[in-house]
Short mmCIF file of C-alpha atoms in Angstrom, two decimals:
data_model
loop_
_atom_site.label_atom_id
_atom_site.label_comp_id
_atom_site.label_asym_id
_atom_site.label_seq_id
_atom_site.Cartn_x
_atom_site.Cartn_y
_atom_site.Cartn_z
CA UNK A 1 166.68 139.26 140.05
CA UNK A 2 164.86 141.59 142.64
CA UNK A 3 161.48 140.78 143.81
CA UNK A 4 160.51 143.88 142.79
CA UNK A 5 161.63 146.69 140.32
CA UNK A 6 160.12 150.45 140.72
CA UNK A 7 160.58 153.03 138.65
CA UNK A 8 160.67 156.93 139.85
CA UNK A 9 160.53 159.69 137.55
CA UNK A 10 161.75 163.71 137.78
CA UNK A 11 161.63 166.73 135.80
CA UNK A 12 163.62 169.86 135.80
CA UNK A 13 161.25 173.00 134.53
CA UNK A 14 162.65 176.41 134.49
CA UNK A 15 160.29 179.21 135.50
CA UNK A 16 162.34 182.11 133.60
CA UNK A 17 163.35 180.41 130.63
CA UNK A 18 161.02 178.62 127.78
CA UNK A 19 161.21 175.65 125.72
CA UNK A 20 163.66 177.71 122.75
CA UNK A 21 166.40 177.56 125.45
CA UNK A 22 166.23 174.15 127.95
CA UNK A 23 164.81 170.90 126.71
CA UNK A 24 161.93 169.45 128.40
CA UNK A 25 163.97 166.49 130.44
CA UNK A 26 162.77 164.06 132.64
CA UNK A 27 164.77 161.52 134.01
CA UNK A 28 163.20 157.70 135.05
CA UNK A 29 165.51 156.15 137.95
CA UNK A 30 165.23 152.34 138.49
CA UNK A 31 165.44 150.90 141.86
CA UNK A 32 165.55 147.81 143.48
CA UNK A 33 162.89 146.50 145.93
CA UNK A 34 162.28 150.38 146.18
CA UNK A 35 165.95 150.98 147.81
CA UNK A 36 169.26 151.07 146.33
CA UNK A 37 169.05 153.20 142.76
CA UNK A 38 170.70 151.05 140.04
CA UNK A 39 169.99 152.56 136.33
CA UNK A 40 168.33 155.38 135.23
CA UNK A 41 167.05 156.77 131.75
CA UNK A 42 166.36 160.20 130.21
CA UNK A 43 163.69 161.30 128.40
CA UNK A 44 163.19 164.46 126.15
CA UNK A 45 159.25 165.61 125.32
CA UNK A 46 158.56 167.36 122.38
CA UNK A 47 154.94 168.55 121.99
CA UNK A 48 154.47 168.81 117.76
CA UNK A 49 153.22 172.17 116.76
CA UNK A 50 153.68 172.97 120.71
CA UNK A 51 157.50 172.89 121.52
CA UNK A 52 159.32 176.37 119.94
CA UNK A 53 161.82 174.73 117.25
CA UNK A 54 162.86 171.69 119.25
CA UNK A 55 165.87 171.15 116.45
CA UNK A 56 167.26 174.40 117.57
CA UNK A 57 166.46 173.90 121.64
CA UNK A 58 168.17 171.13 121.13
CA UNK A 59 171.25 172.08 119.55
CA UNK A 60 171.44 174.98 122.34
CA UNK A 61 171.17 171.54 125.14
CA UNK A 62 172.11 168.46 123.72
CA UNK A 63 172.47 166.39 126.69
CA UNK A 64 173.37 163.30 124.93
CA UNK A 65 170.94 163.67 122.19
CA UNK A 66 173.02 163.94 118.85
CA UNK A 67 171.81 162.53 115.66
CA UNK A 68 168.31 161.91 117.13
CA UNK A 69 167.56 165.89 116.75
CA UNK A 70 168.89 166.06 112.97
CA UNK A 71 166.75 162.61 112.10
CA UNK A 72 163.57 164.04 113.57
CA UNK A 73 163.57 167.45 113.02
CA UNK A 74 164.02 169.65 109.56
CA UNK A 75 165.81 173.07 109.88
CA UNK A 76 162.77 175.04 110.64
CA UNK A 77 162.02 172.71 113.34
CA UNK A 78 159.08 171.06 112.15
CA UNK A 79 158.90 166.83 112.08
CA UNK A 80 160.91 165.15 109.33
CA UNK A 81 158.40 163.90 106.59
CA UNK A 82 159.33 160.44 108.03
CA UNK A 83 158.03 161.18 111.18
CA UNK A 84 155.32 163.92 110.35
CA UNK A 85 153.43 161.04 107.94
CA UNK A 86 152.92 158.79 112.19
CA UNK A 87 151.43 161.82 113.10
CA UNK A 88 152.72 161.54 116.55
CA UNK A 89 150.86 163.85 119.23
CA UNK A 90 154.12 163.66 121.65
CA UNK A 91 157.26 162.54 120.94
CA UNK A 92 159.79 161.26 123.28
CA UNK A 93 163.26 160.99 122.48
CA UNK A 94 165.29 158.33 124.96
CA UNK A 95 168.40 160.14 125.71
CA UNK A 96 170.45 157.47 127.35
CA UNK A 97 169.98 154.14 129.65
CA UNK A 98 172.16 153.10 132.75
CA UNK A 99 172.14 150.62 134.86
CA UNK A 100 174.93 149.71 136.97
CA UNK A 101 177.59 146.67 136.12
CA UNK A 102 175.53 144.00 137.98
CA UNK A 103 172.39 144.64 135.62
CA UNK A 104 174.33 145.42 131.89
CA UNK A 105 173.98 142.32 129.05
CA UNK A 106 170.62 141.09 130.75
CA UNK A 107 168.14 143.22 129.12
CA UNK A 108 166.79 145.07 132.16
CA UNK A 109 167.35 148.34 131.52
CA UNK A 110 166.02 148.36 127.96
CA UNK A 111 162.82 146.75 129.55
CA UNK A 112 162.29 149.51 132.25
CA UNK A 113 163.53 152.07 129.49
CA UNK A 114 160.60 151.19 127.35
CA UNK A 115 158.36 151.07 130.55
CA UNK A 116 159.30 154.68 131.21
CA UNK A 117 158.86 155.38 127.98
CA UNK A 118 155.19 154.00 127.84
CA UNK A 119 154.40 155.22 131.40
CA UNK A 120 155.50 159.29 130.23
CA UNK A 121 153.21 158.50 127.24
CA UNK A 122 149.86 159.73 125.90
CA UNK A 123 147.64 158.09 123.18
CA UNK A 124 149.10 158.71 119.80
CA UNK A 125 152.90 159.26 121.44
CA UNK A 126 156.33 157.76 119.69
CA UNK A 127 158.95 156.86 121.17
CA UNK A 128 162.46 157.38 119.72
CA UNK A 129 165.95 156.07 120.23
CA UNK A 130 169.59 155.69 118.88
CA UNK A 131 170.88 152.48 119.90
CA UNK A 132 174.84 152.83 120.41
CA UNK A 133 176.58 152.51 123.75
CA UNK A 134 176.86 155.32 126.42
CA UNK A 135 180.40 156.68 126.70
CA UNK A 136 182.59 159.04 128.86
CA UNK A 137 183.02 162.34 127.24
CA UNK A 138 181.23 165.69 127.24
CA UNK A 139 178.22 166.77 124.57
CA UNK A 140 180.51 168.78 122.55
CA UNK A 141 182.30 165.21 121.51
CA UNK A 142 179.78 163.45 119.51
CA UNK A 143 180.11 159.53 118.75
CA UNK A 144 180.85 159.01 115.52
CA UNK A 145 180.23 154.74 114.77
CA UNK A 146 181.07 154.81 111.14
CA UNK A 147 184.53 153.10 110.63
CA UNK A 148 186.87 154.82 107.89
CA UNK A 149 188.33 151.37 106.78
CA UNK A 150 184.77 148.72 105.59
CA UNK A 151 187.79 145.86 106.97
CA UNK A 152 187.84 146.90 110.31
CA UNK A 153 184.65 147.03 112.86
CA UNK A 154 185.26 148.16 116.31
CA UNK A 155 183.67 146.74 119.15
CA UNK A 156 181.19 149.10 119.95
CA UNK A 157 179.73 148.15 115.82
CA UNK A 158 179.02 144.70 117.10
CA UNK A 159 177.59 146.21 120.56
CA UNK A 160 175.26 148.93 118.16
CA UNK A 161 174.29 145.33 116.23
CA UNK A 162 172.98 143.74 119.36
CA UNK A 163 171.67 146.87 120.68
CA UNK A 164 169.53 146.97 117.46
CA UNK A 165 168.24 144.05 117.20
CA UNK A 166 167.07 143.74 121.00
CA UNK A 167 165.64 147.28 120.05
CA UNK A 168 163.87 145.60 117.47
CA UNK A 169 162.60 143.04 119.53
CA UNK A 170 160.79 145.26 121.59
CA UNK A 171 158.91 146.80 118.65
CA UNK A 172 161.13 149.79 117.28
CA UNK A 173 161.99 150.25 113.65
CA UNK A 174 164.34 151.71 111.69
CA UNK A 175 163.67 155.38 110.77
CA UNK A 176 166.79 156.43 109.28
CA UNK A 177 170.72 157.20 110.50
CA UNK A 178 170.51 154.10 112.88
CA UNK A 179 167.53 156.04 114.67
CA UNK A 180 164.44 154.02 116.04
CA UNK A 181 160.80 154.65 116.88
CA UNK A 182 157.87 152.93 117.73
CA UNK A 183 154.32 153.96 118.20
CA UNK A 184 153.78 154.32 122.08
CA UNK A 185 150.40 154.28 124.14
CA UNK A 186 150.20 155.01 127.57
CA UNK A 187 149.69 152.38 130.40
#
């Protein structure tokens, strides 16, 4: 393992369009020794009572946030009673983590994941995730991990079991849908 791991972070912000049409994105990239990029993670904020009907900015850009939005969010855009009862004052929904072939199965890019997540944070923030693996295909192709047949379980099933339990270790919980959160204070 590197010596030393840094993280850098990025934002896209559009000055002619608001919130109701591009998501608030950041992206966290993970280096090693402060050189050679190897992983990266994006971040959505939504502000509560801030953010124009996040449910709806996000259905307009996805990214790779699918059933996060719809777990989150009612219609109108407000927080799901689930969520509204944490009162969170920011919310920040992990889009997707990377890291490159040399890194996967150790753990790493969950931990610097959750230490972007806690370094974009502000007291009272939650933190939200869907743990699944990342795959190739474009936003309009949702994953769909619920098997037709109870007999057979793919391989990504067992890989979403792992993924939720290591989730779990760092302090997430189930909200509902296979979606995670966990109260978040900054660093």
């Amino acid at each position: 393992m590197a010596d030393r791991l840094v993280i850098s972070y990025e934002s896209r912000h559009f000055a002619d369009v608001d919130w109701s049409k591009n998501a608030d994105r950041w992206r966290a990239n993970f280096y090693e020794n402060g050189g050679k990029i190897f992983g990266k993670a994006d971040i959505t904020r939504v502000i509560p009572g801030v953010t124009p009907n996040p449910r709806e900015a996000l259905g307009q850009d996805p990214g790779l946030l699918d059933r996060i939005p719809r777990v989150v969010f009612a219609e109108d855009g407000a927080l799901a009673p689930m969520v509204a009862e944490l009162r969170p004052s920011l919310l920040l929904l992990l889009e997707s983590v990377e890291v490159s072939a040399e890194w996967r199965g150790k753990g790493v890019g969950m931990r610097l994941a959750v230490e972007a997540l806690r370094r974009l944070a502000v007291p009272g923030a939650l933190a939200v995730c869907y743990p699944a693996p990342i795959h190739d295909h474009g936003p309009d192709e949702p994953c769909s991990y619920d098997s037709d047949d109870p007999e057979v379980r793919r391989p990504d099933e067992e890989a979403i079991e792992r993924l939720r339990r290591a989730w779990e270790g760092r302090g997430f919980s189930l909200l509902a849908e296979g979606v995670y959160a966990r109260r978040t204070e900054p660093c």
